[in-house]
Each structure stands twice: as structure tokens, then as C-alpha cells.
Coordinates of C-alpha atoms in Angstrom, one line a residue:
X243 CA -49.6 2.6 -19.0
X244 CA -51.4 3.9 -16.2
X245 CA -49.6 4.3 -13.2
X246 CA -51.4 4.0 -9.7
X247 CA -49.8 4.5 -6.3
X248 CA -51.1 2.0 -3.3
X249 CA -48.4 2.2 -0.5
X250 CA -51.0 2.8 2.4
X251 CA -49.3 4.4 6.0
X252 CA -51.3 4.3 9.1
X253 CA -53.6 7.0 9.7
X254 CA -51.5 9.1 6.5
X255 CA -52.4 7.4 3.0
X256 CA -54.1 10.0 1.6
X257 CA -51.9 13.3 2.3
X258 CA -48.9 10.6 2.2
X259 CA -48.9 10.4 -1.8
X260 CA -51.4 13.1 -2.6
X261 CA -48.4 15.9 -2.4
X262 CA -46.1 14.2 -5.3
X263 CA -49.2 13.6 -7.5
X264 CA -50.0 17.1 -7.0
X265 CA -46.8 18.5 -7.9
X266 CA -46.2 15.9 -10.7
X267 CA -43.3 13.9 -9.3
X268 CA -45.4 10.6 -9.6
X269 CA -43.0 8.8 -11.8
X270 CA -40.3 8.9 -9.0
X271 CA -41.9 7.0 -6.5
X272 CA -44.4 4.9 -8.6
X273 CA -45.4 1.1 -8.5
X274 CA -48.0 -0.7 -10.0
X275 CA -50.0 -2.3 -7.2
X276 CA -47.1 -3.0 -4.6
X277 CA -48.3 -5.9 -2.5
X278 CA -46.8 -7.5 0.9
X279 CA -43.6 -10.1 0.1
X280 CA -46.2 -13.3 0.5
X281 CA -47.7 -11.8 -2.3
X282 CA -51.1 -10.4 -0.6
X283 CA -52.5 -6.5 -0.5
X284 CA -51.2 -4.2 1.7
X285 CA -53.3 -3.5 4.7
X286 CA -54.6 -0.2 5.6
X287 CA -52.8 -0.3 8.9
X288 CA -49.4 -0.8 7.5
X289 CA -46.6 1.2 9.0
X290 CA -43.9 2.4 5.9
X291 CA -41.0 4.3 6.2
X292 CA -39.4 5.7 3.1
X293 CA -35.9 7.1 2.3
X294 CA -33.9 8.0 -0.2
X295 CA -30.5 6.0 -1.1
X296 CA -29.5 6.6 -4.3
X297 CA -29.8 8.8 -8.1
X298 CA -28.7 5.2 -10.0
X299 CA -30.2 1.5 -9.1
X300 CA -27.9 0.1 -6.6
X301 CA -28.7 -3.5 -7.6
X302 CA -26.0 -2.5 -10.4
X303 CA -23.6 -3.1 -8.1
X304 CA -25.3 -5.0 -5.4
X305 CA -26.6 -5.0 -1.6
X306 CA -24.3 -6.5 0.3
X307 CA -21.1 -4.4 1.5
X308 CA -18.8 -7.0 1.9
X309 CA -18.0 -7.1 -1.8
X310 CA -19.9 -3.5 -2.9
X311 CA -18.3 -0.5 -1.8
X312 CA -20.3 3.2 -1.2
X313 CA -22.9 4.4 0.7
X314 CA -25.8 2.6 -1.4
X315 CA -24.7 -0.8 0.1
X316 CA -24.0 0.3 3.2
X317 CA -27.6 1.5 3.8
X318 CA -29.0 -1.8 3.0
X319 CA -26.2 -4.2 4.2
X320 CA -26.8 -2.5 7.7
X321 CA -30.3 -3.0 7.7
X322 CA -30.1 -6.6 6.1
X323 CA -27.3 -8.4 7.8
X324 CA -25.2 -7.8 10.9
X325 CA -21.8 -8.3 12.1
X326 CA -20.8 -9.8 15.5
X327 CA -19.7 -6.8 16.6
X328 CA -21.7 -3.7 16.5
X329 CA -19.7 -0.2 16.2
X330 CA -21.4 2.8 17.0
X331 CA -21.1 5.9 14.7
X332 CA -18.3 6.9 17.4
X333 CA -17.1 3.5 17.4
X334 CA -18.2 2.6 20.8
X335 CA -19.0 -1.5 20.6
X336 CA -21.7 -3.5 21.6
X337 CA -22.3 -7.1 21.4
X338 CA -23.9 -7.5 17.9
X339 CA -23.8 -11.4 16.8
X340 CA -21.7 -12.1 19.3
X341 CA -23.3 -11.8 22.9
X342 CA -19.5 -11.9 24.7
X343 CA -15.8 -12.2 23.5
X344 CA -12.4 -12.4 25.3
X345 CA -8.9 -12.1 23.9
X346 CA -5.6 -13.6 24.8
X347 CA -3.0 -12.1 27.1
X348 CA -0.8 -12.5 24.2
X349 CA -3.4 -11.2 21.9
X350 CA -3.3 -14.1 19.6
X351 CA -6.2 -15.8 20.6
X352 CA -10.1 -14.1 20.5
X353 CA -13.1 -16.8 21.5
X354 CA -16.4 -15.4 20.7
X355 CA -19.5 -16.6 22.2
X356 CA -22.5 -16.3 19.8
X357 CA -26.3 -15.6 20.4
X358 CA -28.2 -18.4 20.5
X359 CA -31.7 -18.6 18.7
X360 CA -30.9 -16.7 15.8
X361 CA -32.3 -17.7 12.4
X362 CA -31.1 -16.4 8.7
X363 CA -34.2 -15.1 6.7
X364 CA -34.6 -18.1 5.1
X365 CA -35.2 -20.0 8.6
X366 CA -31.9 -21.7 8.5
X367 CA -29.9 -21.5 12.1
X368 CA -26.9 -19.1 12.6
X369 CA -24.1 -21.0 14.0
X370 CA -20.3 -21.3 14.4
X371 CA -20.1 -23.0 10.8
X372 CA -21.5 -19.7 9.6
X373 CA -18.6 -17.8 11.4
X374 CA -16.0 -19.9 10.3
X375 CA -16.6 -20.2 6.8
X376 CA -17.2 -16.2 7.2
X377 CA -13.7 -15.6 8.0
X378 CA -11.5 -18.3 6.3
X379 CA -13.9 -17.9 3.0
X380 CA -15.6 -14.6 2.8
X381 CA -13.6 -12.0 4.9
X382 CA -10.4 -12.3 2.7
X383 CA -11.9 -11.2 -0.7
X384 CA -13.9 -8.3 1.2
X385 CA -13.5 -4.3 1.4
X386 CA -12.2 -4.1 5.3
X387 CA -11.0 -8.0 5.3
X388 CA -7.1 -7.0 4.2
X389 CA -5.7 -6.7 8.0
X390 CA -7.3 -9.9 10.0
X391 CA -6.6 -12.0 6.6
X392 CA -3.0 -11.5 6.8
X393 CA -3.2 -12.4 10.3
X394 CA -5.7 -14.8 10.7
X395 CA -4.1 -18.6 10.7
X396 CA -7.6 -20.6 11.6
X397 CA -11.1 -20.0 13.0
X398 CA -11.5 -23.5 15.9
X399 CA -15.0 -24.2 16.2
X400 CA -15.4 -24.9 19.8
X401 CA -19.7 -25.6 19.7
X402 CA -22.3 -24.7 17.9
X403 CA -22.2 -21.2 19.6
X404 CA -18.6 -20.9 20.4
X405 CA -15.6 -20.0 18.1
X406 CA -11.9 -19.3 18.4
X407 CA -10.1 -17.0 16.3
X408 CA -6.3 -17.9 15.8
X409 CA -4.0 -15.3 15.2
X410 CA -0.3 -15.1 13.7
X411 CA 0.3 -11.6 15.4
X412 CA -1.5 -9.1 17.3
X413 CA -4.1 -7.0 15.4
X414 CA -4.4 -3.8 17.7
X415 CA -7.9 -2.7 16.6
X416 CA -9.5 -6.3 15.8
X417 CA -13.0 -6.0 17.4
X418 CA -13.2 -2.4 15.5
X419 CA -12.0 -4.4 12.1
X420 CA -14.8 -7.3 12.9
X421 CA -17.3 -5.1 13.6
X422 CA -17.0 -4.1 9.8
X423 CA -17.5 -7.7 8.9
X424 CA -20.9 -8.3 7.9
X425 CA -22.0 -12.2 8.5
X426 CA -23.0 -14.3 5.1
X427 CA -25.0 -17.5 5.5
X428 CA -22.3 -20.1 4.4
X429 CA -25.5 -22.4 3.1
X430 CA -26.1 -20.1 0.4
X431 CA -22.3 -19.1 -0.8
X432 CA -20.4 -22.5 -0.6
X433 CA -19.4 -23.6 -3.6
X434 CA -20.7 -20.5 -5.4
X435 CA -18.7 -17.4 -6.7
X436 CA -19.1 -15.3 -4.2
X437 CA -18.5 -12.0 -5.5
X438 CA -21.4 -12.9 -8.2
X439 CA -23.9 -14.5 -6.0
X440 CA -27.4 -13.9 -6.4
X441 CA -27.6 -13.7 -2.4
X442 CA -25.5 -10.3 -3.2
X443 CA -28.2 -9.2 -4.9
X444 CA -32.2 -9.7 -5.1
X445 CA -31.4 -13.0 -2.6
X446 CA -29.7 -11.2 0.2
X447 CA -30.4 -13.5 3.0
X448 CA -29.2 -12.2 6.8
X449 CA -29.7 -11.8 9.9
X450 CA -31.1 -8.5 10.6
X451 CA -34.3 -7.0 11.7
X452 CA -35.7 -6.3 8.0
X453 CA -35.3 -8.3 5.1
X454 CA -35.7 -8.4 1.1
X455 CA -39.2 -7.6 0.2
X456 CA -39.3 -6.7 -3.1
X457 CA -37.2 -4.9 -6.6
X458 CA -38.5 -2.7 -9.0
X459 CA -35.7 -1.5 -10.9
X460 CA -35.5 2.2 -11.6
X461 CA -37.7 2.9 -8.9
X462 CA -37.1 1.2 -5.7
X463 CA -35.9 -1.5 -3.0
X464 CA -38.8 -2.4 -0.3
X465 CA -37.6 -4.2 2.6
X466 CA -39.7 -6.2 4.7
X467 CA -39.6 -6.6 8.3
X468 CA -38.2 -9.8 9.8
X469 CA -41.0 -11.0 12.7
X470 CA -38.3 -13.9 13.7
X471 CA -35.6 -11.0 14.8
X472 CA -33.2 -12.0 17.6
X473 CA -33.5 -8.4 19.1
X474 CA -37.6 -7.7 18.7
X475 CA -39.9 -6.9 16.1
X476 CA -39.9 -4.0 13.7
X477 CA -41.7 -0.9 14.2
X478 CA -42.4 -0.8 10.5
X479 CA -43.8 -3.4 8.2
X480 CA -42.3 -1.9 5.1
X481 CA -39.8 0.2 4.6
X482 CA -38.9 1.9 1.0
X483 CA -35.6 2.8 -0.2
X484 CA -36.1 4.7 -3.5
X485 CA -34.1 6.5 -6.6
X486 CA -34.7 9.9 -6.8
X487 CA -32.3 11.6 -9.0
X488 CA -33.6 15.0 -9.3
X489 CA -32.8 17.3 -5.9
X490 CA -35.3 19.6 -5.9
X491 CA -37.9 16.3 -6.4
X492 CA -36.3 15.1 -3.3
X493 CA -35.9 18.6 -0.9
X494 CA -40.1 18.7 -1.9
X495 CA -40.7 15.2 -0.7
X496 CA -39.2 15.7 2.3
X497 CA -40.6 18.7 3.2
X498 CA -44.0 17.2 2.0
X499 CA -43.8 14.1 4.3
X500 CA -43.8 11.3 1.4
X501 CA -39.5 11.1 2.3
X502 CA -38.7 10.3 6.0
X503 CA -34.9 10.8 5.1
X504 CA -32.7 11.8 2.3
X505 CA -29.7 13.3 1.4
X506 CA -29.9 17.3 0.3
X507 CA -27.3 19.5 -1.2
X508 CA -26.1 22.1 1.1
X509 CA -28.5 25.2 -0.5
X510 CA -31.3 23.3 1.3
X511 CA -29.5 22.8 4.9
X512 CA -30.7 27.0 6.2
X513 CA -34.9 25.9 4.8
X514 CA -34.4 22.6 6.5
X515 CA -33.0 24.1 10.2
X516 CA -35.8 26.4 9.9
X517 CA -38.8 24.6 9.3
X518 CA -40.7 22.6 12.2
X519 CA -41.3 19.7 10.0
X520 CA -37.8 18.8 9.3
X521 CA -34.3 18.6 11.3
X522 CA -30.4 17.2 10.5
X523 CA -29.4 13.4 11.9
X524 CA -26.6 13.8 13.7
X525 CA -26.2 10.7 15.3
X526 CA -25.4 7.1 14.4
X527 CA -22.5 7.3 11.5
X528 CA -19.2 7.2 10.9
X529 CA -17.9 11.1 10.4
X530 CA -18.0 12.4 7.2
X531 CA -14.9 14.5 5.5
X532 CA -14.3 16.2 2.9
X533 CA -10.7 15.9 1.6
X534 CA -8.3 17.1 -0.4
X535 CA -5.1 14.9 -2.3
X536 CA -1.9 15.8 -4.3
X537 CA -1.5 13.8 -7.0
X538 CA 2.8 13.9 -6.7
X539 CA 3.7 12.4 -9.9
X540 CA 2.6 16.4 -10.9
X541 CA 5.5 18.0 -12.3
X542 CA 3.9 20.7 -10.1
X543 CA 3.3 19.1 -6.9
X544 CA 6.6 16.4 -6.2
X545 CA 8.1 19.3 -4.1
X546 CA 6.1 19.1 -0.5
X547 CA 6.9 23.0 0.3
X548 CA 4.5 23.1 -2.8
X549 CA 1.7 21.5 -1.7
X550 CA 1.8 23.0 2.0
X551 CA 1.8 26.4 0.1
X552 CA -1.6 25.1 -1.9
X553 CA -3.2 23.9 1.3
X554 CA -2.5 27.2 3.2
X555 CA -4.1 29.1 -0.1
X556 CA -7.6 27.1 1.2
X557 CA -9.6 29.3 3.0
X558 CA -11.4 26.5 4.3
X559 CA -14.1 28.5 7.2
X560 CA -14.8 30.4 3.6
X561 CA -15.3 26.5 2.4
X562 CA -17.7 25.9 5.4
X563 CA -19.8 29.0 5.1
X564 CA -20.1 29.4 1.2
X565 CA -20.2 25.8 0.0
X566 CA -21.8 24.4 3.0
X567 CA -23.8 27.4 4.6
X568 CA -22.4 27.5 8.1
X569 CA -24.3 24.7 8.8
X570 CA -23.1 21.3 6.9
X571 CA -19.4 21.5 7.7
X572 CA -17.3 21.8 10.2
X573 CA -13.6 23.3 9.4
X574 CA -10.6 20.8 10.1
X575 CA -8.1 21.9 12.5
X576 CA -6.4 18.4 12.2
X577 CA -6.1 15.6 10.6
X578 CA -8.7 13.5 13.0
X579 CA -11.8 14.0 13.9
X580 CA -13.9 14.7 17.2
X581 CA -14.7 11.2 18.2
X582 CA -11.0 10.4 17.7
X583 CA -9.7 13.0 19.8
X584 CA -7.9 10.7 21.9
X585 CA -6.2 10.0 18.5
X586 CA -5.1 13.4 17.4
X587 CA -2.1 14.8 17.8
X588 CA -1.4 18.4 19.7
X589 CA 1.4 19.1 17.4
X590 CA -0.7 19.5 14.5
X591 CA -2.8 22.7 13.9
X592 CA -4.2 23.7 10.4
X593 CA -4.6 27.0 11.6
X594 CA -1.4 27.5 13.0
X595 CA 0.5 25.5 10.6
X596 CA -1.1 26.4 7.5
X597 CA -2.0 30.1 7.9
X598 CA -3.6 31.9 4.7
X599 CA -0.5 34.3 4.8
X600 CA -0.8 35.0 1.0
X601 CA 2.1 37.0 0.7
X602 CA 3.8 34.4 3.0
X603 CA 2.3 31.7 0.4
X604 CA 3.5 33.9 -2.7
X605 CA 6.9 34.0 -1.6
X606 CA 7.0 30.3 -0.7
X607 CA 5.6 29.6 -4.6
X608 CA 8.3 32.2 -5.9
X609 CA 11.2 29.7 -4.4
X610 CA 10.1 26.9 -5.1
X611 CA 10.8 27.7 -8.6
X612 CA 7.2 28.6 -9.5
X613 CA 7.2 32.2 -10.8
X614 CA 4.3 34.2 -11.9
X615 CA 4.7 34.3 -15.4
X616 CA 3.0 36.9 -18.0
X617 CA -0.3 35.6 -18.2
X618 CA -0.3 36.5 -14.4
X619 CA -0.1 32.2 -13.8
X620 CA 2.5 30.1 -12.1
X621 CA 0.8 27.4 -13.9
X622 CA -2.7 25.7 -14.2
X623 CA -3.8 22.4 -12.0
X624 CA -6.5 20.0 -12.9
X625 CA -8.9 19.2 -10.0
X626 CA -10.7 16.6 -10.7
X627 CA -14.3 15.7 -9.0
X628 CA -18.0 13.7 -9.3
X629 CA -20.2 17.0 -10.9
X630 CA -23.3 15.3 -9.4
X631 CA -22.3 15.8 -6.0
X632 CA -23.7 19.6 -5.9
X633 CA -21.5 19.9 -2.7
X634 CA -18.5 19.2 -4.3
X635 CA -19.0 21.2 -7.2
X636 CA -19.6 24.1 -5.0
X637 CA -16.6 23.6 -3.0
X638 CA -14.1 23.1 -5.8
X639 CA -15.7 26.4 -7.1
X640 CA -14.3 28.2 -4.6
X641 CA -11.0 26.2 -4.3
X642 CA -10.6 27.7 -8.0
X643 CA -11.0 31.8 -6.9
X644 CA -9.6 30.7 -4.0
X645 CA -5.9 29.3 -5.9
X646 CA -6.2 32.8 -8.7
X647 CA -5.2 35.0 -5.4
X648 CA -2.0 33.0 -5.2
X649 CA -1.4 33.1 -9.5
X650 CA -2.7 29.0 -10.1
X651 CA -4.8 28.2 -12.5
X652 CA -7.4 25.9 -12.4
X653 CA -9.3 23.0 -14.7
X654 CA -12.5 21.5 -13.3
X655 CA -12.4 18.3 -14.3
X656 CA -16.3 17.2 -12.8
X657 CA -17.2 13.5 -14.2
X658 CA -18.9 10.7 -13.1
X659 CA -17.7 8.7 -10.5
X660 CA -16.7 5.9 -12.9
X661 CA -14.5 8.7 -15.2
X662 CA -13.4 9.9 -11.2
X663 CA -12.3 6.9 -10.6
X664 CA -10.7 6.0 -13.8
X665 CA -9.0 9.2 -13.3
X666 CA -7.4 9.2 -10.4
X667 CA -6.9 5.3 -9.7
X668 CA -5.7 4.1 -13.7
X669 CA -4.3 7.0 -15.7
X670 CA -3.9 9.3 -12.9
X671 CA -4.7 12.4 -15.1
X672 CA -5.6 15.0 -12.3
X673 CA -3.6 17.5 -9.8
X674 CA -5.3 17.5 -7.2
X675 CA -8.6 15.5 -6.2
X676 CA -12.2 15.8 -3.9
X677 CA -13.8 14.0 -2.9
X678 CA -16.6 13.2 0.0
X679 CA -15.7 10.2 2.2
X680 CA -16.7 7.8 5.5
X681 CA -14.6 7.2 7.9
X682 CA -14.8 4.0 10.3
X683 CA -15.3 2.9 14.1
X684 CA -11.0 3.6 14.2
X685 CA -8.0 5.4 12.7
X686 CA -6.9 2.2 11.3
X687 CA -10.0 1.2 9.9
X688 CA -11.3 3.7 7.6
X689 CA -8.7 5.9 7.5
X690 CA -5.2 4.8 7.5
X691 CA -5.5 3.2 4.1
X692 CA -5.3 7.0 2.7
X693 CA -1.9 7.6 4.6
X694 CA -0.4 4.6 3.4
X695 CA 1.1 3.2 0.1
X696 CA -0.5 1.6 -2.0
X697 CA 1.7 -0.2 -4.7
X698 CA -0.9 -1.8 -6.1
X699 CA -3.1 1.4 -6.9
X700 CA -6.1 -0.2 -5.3
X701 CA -9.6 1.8 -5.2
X702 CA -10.7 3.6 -2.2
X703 CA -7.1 4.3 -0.5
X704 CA -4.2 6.5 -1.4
X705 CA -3.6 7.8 -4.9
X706 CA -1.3 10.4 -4.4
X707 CA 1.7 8.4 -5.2
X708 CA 3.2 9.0 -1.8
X709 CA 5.0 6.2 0.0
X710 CA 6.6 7.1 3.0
X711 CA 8.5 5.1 5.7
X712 CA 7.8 6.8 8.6
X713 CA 4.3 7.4 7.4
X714 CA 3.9 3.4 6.9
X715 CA 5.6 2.4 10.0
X716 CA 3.4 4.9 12.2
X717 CA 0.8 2.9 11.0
X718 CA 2.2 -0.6 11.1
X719 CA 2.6 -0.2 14.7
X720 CA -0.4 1.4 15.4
X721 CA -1.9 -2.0 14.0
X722 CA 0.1 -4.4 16.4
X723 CA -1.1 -2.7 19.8
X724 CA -4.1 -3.9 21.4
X725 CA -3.2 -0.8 24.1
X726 CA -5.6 2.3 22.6
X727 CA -2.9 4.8 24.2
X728 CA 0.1 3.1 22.7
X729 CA -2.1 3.4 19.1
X730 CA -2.8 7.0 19.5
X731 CA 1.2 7.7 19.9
X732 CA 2.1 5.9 16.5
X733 CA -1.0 7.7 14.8
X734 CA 0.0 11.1 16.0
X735 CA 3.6 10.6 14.9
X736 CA 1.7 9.7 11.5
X737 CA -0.2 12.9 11.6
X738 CA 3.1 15.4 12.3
X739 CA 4.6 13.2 9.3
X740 CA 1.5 13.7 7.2
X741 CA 1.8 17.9 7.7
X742 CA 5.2 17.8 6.8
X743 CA 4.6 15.9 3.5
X744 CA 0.7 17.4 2.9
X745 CA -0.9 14.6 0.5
X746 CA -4.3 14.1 1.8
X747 CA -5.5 16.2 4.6
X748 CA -9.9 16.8 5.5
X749 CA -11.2 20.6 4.1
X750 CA -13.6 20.1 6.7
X751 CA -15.9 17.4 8.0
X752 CA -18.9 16.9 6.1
X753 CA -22.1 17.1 8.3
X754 CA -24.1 16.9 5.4
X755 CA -23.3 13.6 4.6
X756 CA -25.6 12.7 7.4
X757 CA -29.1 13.0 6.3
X758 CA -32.0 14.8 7.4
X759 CA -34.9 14.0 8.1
X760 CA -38.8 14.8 8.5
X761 CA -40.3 14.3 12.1
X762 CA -44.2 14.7 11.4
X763 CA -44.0 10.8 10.9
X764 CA -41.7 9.1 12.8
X765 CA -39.7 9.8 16.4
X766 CA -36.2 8.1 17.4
X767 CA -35.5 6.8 14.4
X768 CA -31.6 7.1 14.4
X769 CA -28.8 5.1 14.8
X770 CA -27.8 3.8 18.3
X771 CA -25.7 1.1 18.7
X772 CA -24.7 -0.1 15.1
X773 CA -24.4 2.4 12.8
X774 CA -26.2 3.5 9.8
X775 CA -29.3 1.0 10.6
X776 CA -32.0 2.4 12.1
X777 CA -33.6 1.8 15.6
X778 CA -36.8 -0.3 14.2
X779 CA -37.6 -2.5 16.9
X780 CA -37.9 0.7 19.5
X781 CA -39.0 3.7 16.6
X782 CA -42.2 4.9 17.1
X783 CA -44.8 6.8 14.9
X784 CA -45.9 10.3 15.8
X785 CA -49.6 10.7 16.6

């Protein structure tokens, strides 16, 4: 089969492609005659953006993050649909779907006033139905739904544009937890399974300023722009979100110019700060971190002087300048990060609290019971990780030389996510886990559920076997207060808790897990108001 490549860009066809052709890389970005979503030709003065989401096909597990989880749906649920709440990536809001809201005195009571004019994709109006049937129907079987669905007694429509949210008790952070909710048109899920619903898939119908153009599995995802947009009119006609699996075919396109964004591993961060054609995106996401968890059901790790001793064996600035190169991490001090410093508690100082004393750390092991024995171990831990993340790998690498100074051993246990997940969420079989994670617009909402116990051994919160009164109570009434300061004092006693115990605590936060970006084609691109989707109505192309 002969494989031909016609994605024209304005003013760059040619030295667009040429480079990957040239460098034999075809195969990862090729399509047999890609043509507009009405079916015609492209024309020559086509605007395209192109970034890289993900090694596997994320129509595997779908498009829509409400029911798919990791940072594959994300980038197209953010782009696709909205929420009626925007959150920034430092979880400032702004009126998303909803132009205006108020709640109660009590806190019992939020009305929402929604935009007016605003059509799905499939020309079909957005109204209050839509919101209602979101919430009573949709919300409760999502990924961030848990907190308002235990809550939530009804949704009263008021109008076609006006809706009142009915509470059974305060929800302290509830704009922050329906700002995660993404909006589903209720024409095209009632009286469907939901969860399976083609709309989840290749018929994603939202609200949002680009829409579904086009599949072709094993090699990309084209969205569309959406000329009937509430908010203005894309910058870019088509936009291409593509598998790549192989890094260095990645790191070339992007220097290259055929990539406008990806993902890199660390080794490429120093090339990337130092060329002109290429820079880090900073802006517009939730903060990324890179943490570390105890599984306690160790015989190894039940006794919390234990882990403290392990955590203050991590040389974590070494973390930050080996694994990460100076330049993609940033080395915890606490348990929150910098846009939740009004969050974090002063009591709390990994540096202070957890010094690399190693004869301090030595001594601590000795009495705890945990003697060096002949073979110069105390004994051997299995730390368990996904091997394609090259981050991770690198990091756990030096975790390893970094536990031999204190006489622990160390298994690498690197899988795939699914054998990661198996692992640490069913059977349990690992020591001590990393991993790379997202936070949220809130303490509560993104990362709480780590803190907390989890009975029912759900994926994507806390593993560790830990279940802590204090610890859940912190957080309890962190969730009742609609007063921010009154929050930050019940997630600070949380955090002095969760030093005493050590279960999960951030190495460092993960810069890298922001991408970067070339700049020869495109200027403001990045995330303002709503996080992760990029500015396309106010973008522009370089000259």
C-alpha cells in the first residue's frame, strides 16, 4: 500500500511533512488522503495544529472523561465538551456553561444561570434538561461525581436556562467539584448504557470549541473546529492528536516542526530549554507530582517509624537533578503544592522532618527490629512501576542506590499500567509504589482521595491499606465548609497526621508532566481559563 501524506498548513505544507519523510518516520503520522469532516479535500489554506496524546489508541478506552480516566481523555474531553464551571490550572474559576451562580446562606441551595444560545455539535440546544439529567443521571456513575452524589437530593429546573441544585448538606468545595463535571447531551444518553455509549467514543457530541472530525485507528484522532461555538471561532480548522510510541520519533518531530506539543522524557528537557525553536508549557494544568506509597500490609512496612526512616533515605533534590535534570521537577517540601499554599501546613517540612541523617536513619532501622543481616540487607522491597514511563524508570533507579546506603534491597517491578494496576489495586503484590499523577482545581478534589480509606480498594485513590481516623475526619470536615480558611485548617491537621503516619507523600512535583512545545508555528496557545484545552478562538499563527 502506498502511503501518501496530504495534511496541508498555511504557508508550511511542504517543510511541514517533508522532515519525517526524510528521516523515515512516515508510518507514525500517515493517512491516506485525510479529507475535511463533510467529506471534501482539504484546502491549501487550512490552519492544523498537531500534538501528541498518547503511545496506545485512546479510543480503547474512550474520549470522554467522565467515565475514562488518564490523561488521554482528559486532552480530548477538554477540548470536546465543557463543564459549567471552568477551573483554571491553579483552580481559579470562571463562568464556563454557566454565565453566573449563587449559593444559599445555608449552603444547601446553588441556582445556576446558564448561557443562552449554545448548541451541542449536533445542532441540538443546551438547556436545563441537559443539566439536570447531567447530575441526577450521569454525575453519580463518574470519576469526580462521588462527593455531590452523596449530597445531592434534586436538581429543580427553574427555566430553560435556570437550575437549582438541592443539597442534603454543605459540600465546601462544590463549584471546584462541578467544575470537574463535564456536560453530556441527555438526547443522546437517555435510555442508553451510558458507560458504553457510542457518544463516549467516535460520537462524542459537546459543547466545546472543536469537535469530532475524524478516527483512524493506530494513527490518529482529528478534531474539527466547531464554527457555531458560544465563545468564538477556532483559530485552527483541524487539529491532530496522534500516537507516537517511539520517543526519540517524537523529540525529532518536535524539534522539526511537524509536533506543536508532546510529552518528552526528562533526557530531552536541557536540548529543549536550549534551542530557540522549542520551550516548556507551564501554564494551564493541574500540578503534576510524583509520589511515593507504602503498601502497609508489608510485613516490612506496618510499623510507621519504618516508613519515615525509608522516606528520609530519599535524596529527593538528587531525584530532581539526576532523573529530571534540574529542570522537570521541583523537590517537595510538603505535602501541597504552590497554588495551594493557602492550604499547606507550616508544621510540616520534608527537609526538616525527614533529614537524610543516614546514620540517624540506620539507627532508627536497627530498632525497629530491622537488622543488617549477613548478606549486608535488612531485607529486600518490591517497588513496583509503569517501565514505559522513562521518568519513572529513571527515578526508581535511583530510589534503588539510593535504599543500598541504608542496607534495603530492592526489586523493580516495571509493568504495564494494566499489570501496575493489577498490582497494586487487586493482589497488592508490591512494597512500595510510583507513580506520576494530576492533581485538581482543590485539596479535596484530586487529592484527598489518596489520604483517605478506601474500603472498597477502588482505582485511582489510596492503596496503602491505611485507614486513619484523624486522617479521615480532617478530611470530612474539610468537605463540609464552604469557608476556604476553615478548609485549609482541617487539611493542615491532615497533613501533620499524614507525616506522622508517612503512606503517600510527593518526591517532587513533576513539571514534565506539562508539555512542551514548538513556537515556529503557533503563539499563545496555552491554557487560560479552563485547563488543559487550549486557547483556539484567540491563538494565533506565527508569520
Amino acid at each position: 500500500m502506498t502511503i501518501t501524506l496530504t495534511r496541508p498548513r498555511a504557508r508550511r505544507t511542504k517543510r511541514r511533512f517533508g522532515a519525517l519523510l526524510a528521516i523515515g518516520l512516515a508510518a507514525s503520522l500517515a493517512i491516506a488522503g485525510c479529507t475535511s469532516s463533510e467529506g471534501g479535500a482539504s484546502s491549501d489554506a487550512e490552519r492544523t495544529y498537531v500534538k501528541w496524546v498518547t503511545n496506545g489508541d485512546p479510543m480503547g478506552i474512550g474520549l470522554n472523561a467522565q467515565f475514562a480516566s488518564g490523561n488521554a481523555a482528559t486532552a480530548f474531553s477538554a477540548q470536546i465538551l465543557e463543564p459549567l464551571i471552568f477551573a483554571s490550572g491553579v483552580g481559579e474559576l470562571t463562568p464556563g456553561l454557566a454565565t453566573d451562580w449563587e449559593l444559599s446562606d445555608d449552603a444547601l441551595t446553588l441556582t445556576l444561570n446558564l448561557r443562552e444560545g449554545v448548541t451541542w455539535h449536533d445542532g441540538e440546544p443546551f438547556t436545563a434538561e441537559d443539566v439536570k439529567f447531567n447530575f441526577e443521571e450521569i454525575v453519580p456513575l463518574a470519576i469526580m461525581g462521588a462527593e455531590i452524589t452523596k449530597r445531592l437530593t434534586t436538581v429543580e429546573i427553574i427555566d430553560d436556562h435556570t437550575v437549582a441544585m438541592k443539597l442534603s448538606d454543605p459540600l465546601g468545595p462544590i463549584l471546584e467539584v462541578i467544575s470537574e463535571q463535564y456536560m453530556l447531551p441527555k438526547h443522546l444518553y437517555e435510555g442508553t448504557d451510558f458507560v458504553t455509549n457510542e457518544a463516549n467514543y467516535a460520537g462524542i457530541i459537546g459543547t466545546g470549541p472543536m469537535k469530532f472530525g475524524e478516527y483512524n485507528p493506530g494513527v490518529e484522532i482529528v478534531l474539527v473546529k466547531n464554527p457555531d461555538y458560544w465563545d468564538g471561532e477556532s483559530q485552527v480548522d483541524r487539529a491532530y492528536f496522534v500516537q507516537m510510541a517511539d520517543e526519540n520519533t517524537r523529540q525529532e518531530a518536535l524539534f522539526a516542526g511537524e509536533l506543536d506539543e508532546t510529552l518528552v522524557a526528562a533526557s530531552a528537557l536541557e536540548r529543549i530549554r536550549d534551542s530557540e525553536q522549542t520551550d516548556f508549557r507551564r501554564t494551564g494544568y493541574f500540578p503534576g507530582i510524583m509520589p511515593v506509597f507504602f503498601n502497609t500490609r508489608s510485613e516490612y512496612l506496618s510499623d510507621p517509624a519504618v516508613r519515615r526512616a525509608i522516606f528520609a533515605s530519599f535524596d529527593r533534590d538528587a531525584m530532581v537533578d539526576k532523573a529530571m535534570y534540574g529542570i522537570g521537577g521541583q523537590t517537595a517540601t510538603g505535602f501541597m503544592p504552590d497554588a495551594w499554599d493557602w492550604a499547606a501546613s507550616e508544621e510540616v517540612d520534608f527537609a526538616e522532618d525527614f533529614p537524610r541523617d543516614l546514620d540517624a536513619i540506620n539507627a532508627a532501622l536497627d530498632e525497629a527490629g530491622f537488622p543488617v543481616g549477613a548478606d549486608g540487607k535488612r531485607f529486600t522491597l518490591r517497588i513496583r512501576y509503569i517501565q514505559s514511563v522513562d521518568d519513572l524508570a529513571a527515578t526508581v533507579d535511583i530510589m534503588q542506590s539510593q535504599l543500598a546506603e541504608v542496607g534495603i534491597g530492592v526489586e523493580l517491578l516495571g509493568t504495564t499500567s494494566q499489570v501496575y494496576l493489577e498490582g497494586v489495586y487487586d493482589t497488592f503484590d508490591y512494597d512500595i509504589g510510583v507513580t506520576t499523577q494530576r492533581l485538581g482545581p482543590e485539596p479535596s478534589v484530586g487529592m484527598m482521595r489518596w489520604f483517605t480509606c478506601n474500603p472498597d480498594d477502588r482505582t485511582n485513590a489510596n492503596s496503602t491499606g491505611v485507614c486513619d481516623s484523624e486522617i479521615d475526619e480532617a478530611a470530612a470536615l474539610a468537605l463540609s465548609t464552604t469557608d476556604r480558611d476553615e478548609r485549609a485548617e482541617h487539611y493542615k491537621r491532615l497533613q501533620e497526621r499524614a507525616a506522622e503516619l508517612m503512606y503517600y507523600a510527593p518526591l517532587f512535583w513533576n513539571l514534565n508532566a506539562d508539555p512542551s512545545i514548538n513556537t515556529t508555528n503557533w503563539t499563545d496557545a496555552e491554557p487560560k481559563e479552563f485547563r488543559e484545552r487550549l486557547s483556539w478562538t484567540t491563538m494565533q499563527p506565527v508569520d
